[in-house]
């Protein structure tokens, strides 16, 4: 983790400014804006793995209840596991447009590929289960937590290996505040953003195929515009 004091020092050094050249409040605002920019770029380009909390949030389902509460600090949900037979197994997200294809109160069980047939979507601040749980199951959410702005010099943040673009972004804004040339920092941020997009493009090359719902509302086969489960 890195303290706000360390980030301020690095930003001023990168901008080749001293503390008297830029207001303290403005520097902090630019640092927070830089980290938000980095987070949004990672999330938009399918690189959320860098931001996922290392300790998942655990919960228990309620038998017959079709919703479960999401973590209060959640920004993006990246995965849901359910324990069956003493083993954590991934649940599968479904397209809300396919909600009519189940809801038949099927018992939750393990599928041939080792997943659990519990399918979910997000509705507001809750998980909506396509088939309500038939018993109490332990579950866990893998998620990206909301960012809380830094304010005190002792506040810390884990930048997930992305300190350089955060510092460059903030330093660029500090120079621009003083109407100084910041084009070299802007290009640095753009290069980082391009690298993230390229990583996303490479990951997309091997994406699974797509399927359309051609079975009708009475079928038990779920197909949708979402990725086909491998």
mmCIF file of C-alpha atoms in Angstrom:
data_model
loop_
_atom_site.group_PDB
_atom_site.id
_atom_site.type_symbol
_atom_site.label_atom_id
_atom_site.label_comp_id
_atom_site.label_asym_id
_atom_site.label_seq_id
_atom_site.Cartn_x
_atom_site.Cartn_y
_atom_site.Cartn_z
ATOM 1 C CA UNK A 1 0.000 0.000 0.000
ATOM 2 C CA UNK A 2 0.982 3.639 -0.508
ATOM 3 C CA UNK A 3 0.205 6.650 1.652
ATOM 4 C CA UNK A 4 -1.298 9.841 0.289
ATOM 5 C CA UNK A 5 1.807 11.688 1.528
ATOM 6 C CA UNK A 6 4.016 9.482 -0.677
ATOM 7 C CA UNK A 7 1.756 10.001 -3.670
ATOM 8 C CA UNK A 8 1.815 13.783 -3.232
ATOM 9 C CA UNK A 9 5.618 13.740 -3.138
ATOM 10 C CA UNK A 10 5.800 11.613 -6.295
ATOM 11 C CA UNK A 11 3.284 13.786 -8.144
ATOM 12 C CA UNK A 12 5.198 16.966 -7.339
ATOM 13 C CA UNK A 13 8.457 15.328 -8.397
ATOM 14 C CA UNK A 14 6.971 14.095 -11.667
ATOM 15 C CA UNK A 15 5.600 17.565 -12.407
ATOM 16 C CA UNK A 16 8.909 19.139 -11.323
ATOM 17 C CA UNK A 17 7.042 21.404 -8.938
ATOM 18 C CA UNK A 18 7.405 22.123 -5.247
ATOM 19 C CA UNK A 19 4.615 22.244 -2.698
ATOM 20 C CA UNK A 20 4.248 25.987 -3.029
ATOM 21 C CA UNK A 21 3.519 25.731 -6.754
ATOM 22 C CA UNK A 22 0.202 23.929 -6.362
ATOM 23 C CA UNK A 23 -2.464 23.878 -3.686
ATOM 24 C CA UNK A 24 -2.515 20.823 -1.427
ATOM 25 C CA UNK A 25 -6.246 20.310 -1.928
ATOM 26 C CA UNK A 26 -5.853 20.399 -5.711
ATOM 27 C CA UNK A 27 -3.072 17.801 -5.646
ATOM 28 C CA UNK A 28 -5.199 15.438 -3.541
ATOM 29 C CA UNK A 29 -8.178 15.941 -5.870
ATOM 30 C CA UNK A 30 -6.002 15.118 -8.895
ATOM 31 C CA UNK A 31 -4.615 11.985 -7.204
ATOM 32 C CA UNK A 32 -8.127 10.755 -6.428
ATOM 33 C CA UNK A 33 -9.224 11.547 -9.982
ATOM 34 C CA UNK A 34 -6.188 9.672 -11.329
ATOM 35 C CA UNK A 35 -6.989 6.522 -9.363
ATOM 36 C CA UNK A 36 -10.627 6.690 -10.451
ATOM 37 C CA UNK A 37 -9.491 7.034 -14.071
ATOM 38 C CA UNK A 38 -7.226 3.991 -13.739
ATOM 39 C CA UNK A 39 -9.955 1.920 -12.093
ATOM 40 C CA UNK A 40 -12.531 2.867 -14.708
ATOM 41 C CA UNK A 41 -10.097 2.046 -17.513
ATOM 42 C CA UNK A 42 -9.329 -1.379 -16.053
ATOM 43 C CA UNK A 43 -13.004 -2.198 -15.500
ATOM 44 C CA UNK A 44 -14.005 -1.010 -18.979
ATOM 45 C CA UNK A 45 -11.322 -3.200 -20.562
ATOM 46 C CA UNK A 46 -12.009 -6.439 -18.687
ATOM 47 C CA UNK A 47 -8.995 -6.149 -16.387
ATOM 48 C CA UNK A 48 -10.988 -6.167 -13.164
ATOM 49 C CA UNK A 49 -8.868 -9.032 -11.846
ATOM 50 C CA UNK A 50 -6.328 -6.468 -10.677
ATOM 51 C CA UNK A 51 -8.956 -4.778 -8.509
ATOM 52 C CA UNK A 52 -10.823 -7.740 -6.985
ATOM 53 C CA UNK A 53 -10.745 -7.919 -3.193
ATOM 54 C CA UNK A 54 -8.377 -10.691 -2.075
ATOM 55 C CA UNK A 55 -10.847 -11.750 0.630
ATOM 56 C CA UNK A 56 -14.309 -12.481 -0.783
ATOM 57 C CA UNK A 57 -17.498 -11.481 0.998
ATOM 58 C CA UNK A 58 -19.332 -14.514 2.372
ATOM 59 C CA UNK A 59 -23.074 -15.012 2.728
ATOM 60 C CA UNK A 60 -25.699 -17.716 3.240
ATOM 61 C CA UNK A 61 -28.741 -18.246 1.063
ATOM 62 C CA UNK A 62 -32.197 -18.581 2.602
ATOM 63 C CA UNK A 63 -34.202 -21.585 1.464
ATOM 64 C CA UNK A 64 -37.036 -20.501 -0.811
ATOM 65 C CA UNK A 65 -35.875 -16.857 -0.914
ATOM 66 C CA UNK A 66 -34.986 -15.744 -4.427
ATOM 67 C CA UNK A 67 -32.625 -12.900 -3.476
ATOM 68 C CA UNK A 68 -29.402 -12.442 -1.499
ATOM 69 C CA UNK A 69 -27.895 -9.134 -0.381
ATOM 70 C CA UNK A 70 -24.781 -7.892 -2.180
ATOM 71 C CA UNK A 71 -21.848 -6.370 -0.240
ATOM 72 C CA UNK A 72 -22.585 -2.783 0.745
ATOM 73 C CA UNK A 73 -19.248 -1.588 -0.671
ATOM 74 C CA UNK A 74 -19.613 -3.357 -4.039
ATOM 75 C CA UNK A 75 -18.744 -1.494 -7.228
ATOM 76 C CA UNK A 76 -18.514 -4.448 -9.646
ATOM 77 C CA UNK A 77 -19.341 -8.116 -9.120
ATOM 78 C CA UNK A 78 -16.878 -10.462 -10.791
ATOM 79 C CA UNK A 79 -17.928 -13.903 -9.559
ATOM 80 C CA UNK A 80 -20.201 -15.893 -7.249
ATOM 81 C CA UNK A 81 -19.373 -19.263 -5.691
ATOM 82 C CA UNK A 82 -21.681 -21.696 -3.914
ATOM 83 C CA UNK A 83 -20.501 -24.603 -1.796
ATOM 84 C CA UNK A 84 -21.938 -28.001 -2.715
ATOM 85 C CA UNK A 85 -20.597 -31.239 -1.297
ATOM 86 C CA UNK A 86 -17.994 -29.288 0.651
ATOM 87 C CA UNK A 87 -16.516 -27.808 -2.547
ATOM 88 C CA UNK A 88 -16.744 -24.227 -3.763
ATOM 89 C CA UNK A 89 -18.329 -24.185 -7.215
ATOM 90 C CA UNK A 90 -18.949 -21.182 -9.493
ATOM 91 C CA UNK A 91 -22.503 -20.056 -10.153
ATOM 92 C CA UNK A 92 -23.329 -18.667 -13.596
ATOM 93 C CA UNK A 93 -24.708 -15.234 -14.395
ATOM 94 C CA UNK A 94 -27.707 -15.170 -16.728
ATOM 95 C CA UNK A 95 -29.157 -12.532 -19.017
ATOM 96 C CA UNK A 96 -32.176 -10.912 -17.353
ATOM 97 C CA UNK A 97 -34.067 -11.362 -20.610
ATOM 98 C CA UNK A 98 -33.888 -15.141 -19.995
ATOM 99 C CA UNK A 99 -35.603 -15.036 -16.604
ATOM 100 C CA UNK A 100 -38.677 -16.792 -18.065
ATOM 101 C CA UNK A 101 -36.700 -19.924 -18.981
ATOM 102 C CA UNK A 102 -36.477 -21.230 -15.426
ATOM 103 C CA UNK A 103 -38.119 -20.319 -12.141
ATOM 104 C CA UNK A 104 -39.238 -23.940 -11.835
ATOM 105 C CA UNK A 105 -37.877 -24.418 -8.309
ATOM 106 C CA UNK A 106 -35.220 -26.861 -9.439
ATOM 107 C CA UNK A 107 -32.966 -28.258 -6.725
ATOM 108 C CA UNK A 108 -29.471 -26.825 -6.860
ATOM 109 C CA UNK A 109 -26.936 -29.422 -7.976
ATOM 110 C CA UNK A 110 -23.540 -29.826 -9.620
ATOM 111 C CA UNK A 111 -23.353 -29.674 -13.413
ATOM 112 C CA UNK A 112 -21.176 -31.879 -15.613
ATOM 113 C CA UNK A 113 -18.505 -29.183 -15.863
ATOM 114 C CA UNK A 114 -18.194 -28.840 -12.082
ATOM 115 C CA UNK A 115 -20.260 -25.686 -11.688
ATOM 116 C CA UNK A 116 -23.494 -25.313 -9.751
ATOM 117 C CA UNK A 117 -26.765 -24.901 -11.647
ATOM 118 C CA UNK A 118 -27.638 -21.853 -9.522
ATOM 119 C CA UNK A 119 -27.932 -18.994 -12.008
ATOM 120 C CA UNK A 120 -28.090 -15.356 -10.955
ATOM 121 C CA UNK A 121 -28.383 -11.787 -12.103
ATOM 122 C CA UNK A 122 -28.048 -8.459 -10.285
ATOM 123 C CA UNK A 123 -31.168 -6.497 -9.406
ATOM 124 C CA UNK A 124 -30.387 -3.287 -7.538
ATOM 125 C CA UNK A 125 -28.418 -4.146 -4.400
ATOM 126 C CA UNK A 126 -29.319 -7.842 -4.496
ATOM 127 C CA UNK A 127 -28.569 -11.073 -6.311
ATOM 128 C CA UNK A 128 -31.658 -12.562 -7.973
ATOM 129 C CA UNK A 129 -31.570 -16.346 -8.293
ATOM 130 C CA UNK A 130 -33.257 -17.779 -11.379
ATOM 131 C CA UNK A 131 -34.370 -20.730 -9.269
ATOM 132 C CA UNK A 132 -34.738 -19.998 -5.538
ATOM 133 C CA UNK A 133 -32.339 -22.003 -3.340
ATOM 134 C CA UNK A 134 -33.878 -25.247 -2.108
ATOM 135 C CA UNK A 135 -31.788 -25.160 1.081
ATOM 136 C CA UNK A 136 -29.302 -23.018 2.972
ATOM 137 C CA UNK A 137 -26.038 -22.779 1.028
ATOM 138 C CA UNK A 138 -22.830 -20.957 1.878
ATOM 139 C CA UNK A 139 -21.765 -18.529 -0.812
ATOM 140 C CA UNK A 140 -19.089 -15.965 -1.532
ATOM 141 C CA UNK A 141 -18.861 -12.878 -3.717
ATOM 142 C CA UNK A 142 -15.688 -11.957 -5.600
ATOM 143 C CA UNK A 143 -15.990 -8.244 -6.213
ATOM 144 C CA UNK A 144 -14.381 -4.862 -6.754
ATOM 145 C CA UNK A 145 -14.997 -2.555 -3.801
ATOM 146 C CA UNK A 146 -15.956 1.090 -4.158
ATOM 147 C CA UNK A 147 -13.115 3.580 -3.972
ATOM 148 C CA UNK A 148 -13.124 5.911 -0.978
ATOM 149 C CA UNK A 149 -11.338 9.202 -1.708
ATOM 150 C CA UNK A 150 -8.036 9.792 0.053
ATOM 151 C CA UNK A 151 -7.959 12.845 2.290
ATOM 152 C CA UNK A 152 -5.530 12.531 5.228
ATOM 153 C CA UNK A 153 -1.804 12.276 4.506
ATOM 154 C CA UNK A 154 -1.725 8.956 6.380
ATOM 155 C CA UNK A 155 -4.539 7.446 4.264
ATOM 156 C CA UNK A 156 -3.334 4.416 2.325
ATOM 157 C CA UNK A 157 -4.342 2.843 -0.969
ATOM 158 C CA UNK A 158 -3.317 -0.286 -2.855
ATOM 159 C CA UNK A 159 -2.749 0.887 -6.423
ATOM 160 C CA UNK A 160 -2.412 -2.693 -7.701
ATOM 161 C CA UNK A 161 0.820 -1.981 -9.536
ATOM 162 C CA UNK A 162 -0.645 1.065 -11.294
ATOM 163 C CA UNK A 163 1.129 3.873 -9.478
ATOM 164 C CA UNK A 164 2.770 5.283 -12.630
ATOM 165 C CA UNK A 165 -0.445 6.207 -14.486
ATOM 166 C CA UNK A 166 -2.003 7.615 -11.312
ATOM 167 C CA UNK A 167 1.023 9.820 -10.656
ATOM 168 C CA UNK A 168 1.303 10.896 -14.303
ATOM 169 C CA UNK A 169 -2.402 11.724 -14.486
ATOM 170 C CA UNK A 170 -2.250 13.847 -11.333
ATOM 171 C CA UNK A 171 0.993 15.542 -12.354
ATOM 172 C CA UNK A 172 -0.499 16.373 -15.752
ATOM 173 C CA UNK A 173 -3.482 18.051 -14.111
ATOM 174 C CA UNK A 174 -1.223 20.024 -11.744
ATOM 175 C CA UNK A 175 0.748 21.414 -14.689
ATOM 176 C CA UNK A 176 -2.427 22.191 -16.605
ATOM 177 C CA UNK A 177 -3.761 24.097 -13.579
ATOM 178 C CA UNK A 178 -0.758 26.417 -13.937
ATOM 179 C CA UNK A 179 -1.151 26.521 -17.735
ATOM 180 C CA UNK A 180 2.174 24.724 -18.215
ATOM 181 C CA UNK A 181 3.049 22.162 -20.887
ATOM 182 C CA UNK A 182 1.941 18.698 -19.747
ATOM 183 C CA UNK A 183 1.918 16.976 -23.130
ATOM 184 C CA UNK A 184 4.656 14.499 -22.148
ATOM 185 C CA UNK A 185 2.582 13.319 -19.182
ATOM 186 C CA UNK A 186 -0.573 13.173 -21.265
ATOM 187 C CA UNK A 187 1.228 10.925 -23.773
ATOM 188 C CA UNK A 188 2.444 8.695 -20.929
ATOM 189 C CA UNK A 189 -1.105 8.231 -19.644
ATOM 190 C CA UNK A 190 -2.339 7.550 -23.165
ATOM 191 C CA UNK A 191 0.367 4.906 -23.700
ATOM 192 C CA UNK A 192 -0.690 3.137 -20.506
ATOM 193 C CA UNK A 193 -4.345 3.261 -21.561
ATOM 194 C CA UNK A 194 -3.421 1.843 -24.986
ATOM 195 C CA UNK A 195 -1.563 -1.051 -23.334
ATOM 196 C CA UNK A 196 -4.623 -1.903 -21.245
ATOM 197 C CA UNK A 197 -6.821 -1.865 -24.348
ATOM 198 C CA UNK A 198 -4.354 -4.081 -26.188
ATOM 199 C CA UNK A 199 -4.398 -6.597 -23.336
ATOM 200 C CA UNK A 200 -8.179 -6.590 -23.486
ATOM 201 C CA UNK A 201 -8.101 -7.094 -27.268
ATOM 202 C CA UNK A 202 -5.751 -10.062 -26.931
ATOM 203 C CA UNK A 203 -7.985 -11.668 -24.333
ATOM 204 C CA UNK A 204 -10.969 -11.199 -26.636
ATOM 205 C CA UNK A 205 -9.387 -13.219 -29.443
ATOM 206 C CA UNK A 206 -10.199 -16.507 -27.766
ATOM 207 C CA UNK A 207 -13.625 -15.548 -26.467
ATOM 208 C CA UNK A 208 -16.249 -18.299 -26.495
ATOM 209 C CA UNK A 209 -18.952 -18.208 -29.110
ATOM 210 C CA UNK A 210 -22.344 -16.615 -28.797
ATOM 211 C CA UNK A 211 -25.774 -18.230 -28.908
ATOM 212 C CA UNK A 212 -29.271 -16.961 -29.409
ATOM 213 C CA UNK A 213 -32.448 -18.086 -27.660
ATOM 214 C CA UNK A 214 -34.099 -20.234 -30.327
ATOM 215 C CA UNK A 215 -35.809 -22.724 -28.039
ATOM 216 C CA UNK A 216 -38.869 -20.856 -26.830
ATOM 217 C CA UNK A 217 -40.114 -20.119 -23.361
ATOM 218 C CA UNK A 218 -41.027 -23.714 -22.516
ATOM 219 C CA UNK A 219 -37.593 -25.191 -23.073
ATOM 220 C CA UNK A 220 -35.226 -26.088 -20.233
ATOM 221 C CA UNK A 221 -32.226 -25.223 -22.409
ATOM 222 C CA UNK A 222 -30.890 -21.778 -21.583
ATOM 223 C CA UNK A 223 -29.225 -19.902 -24.415
ATOM 224 C CA UNK A 224 -28.676 -16.193 -24.615
ATOM 225 C CA UNK A 225 -26.552 -13.371 -25.956
ATOM 226 C CA UNK A 226 -24.107 -13.975 -23.135
ATOM 227 C CA UNK A 227 -21.003 -16.108 -23.499
ATOM 228 C CA UNK A 228 -21.726 -19.786 -23.889
ATOM 229 C CA UNK A 229 -20.534 -21.676 -20.825
ATOM 230 C CA UNK A 230 -17.463 -23.686 -21.846
#
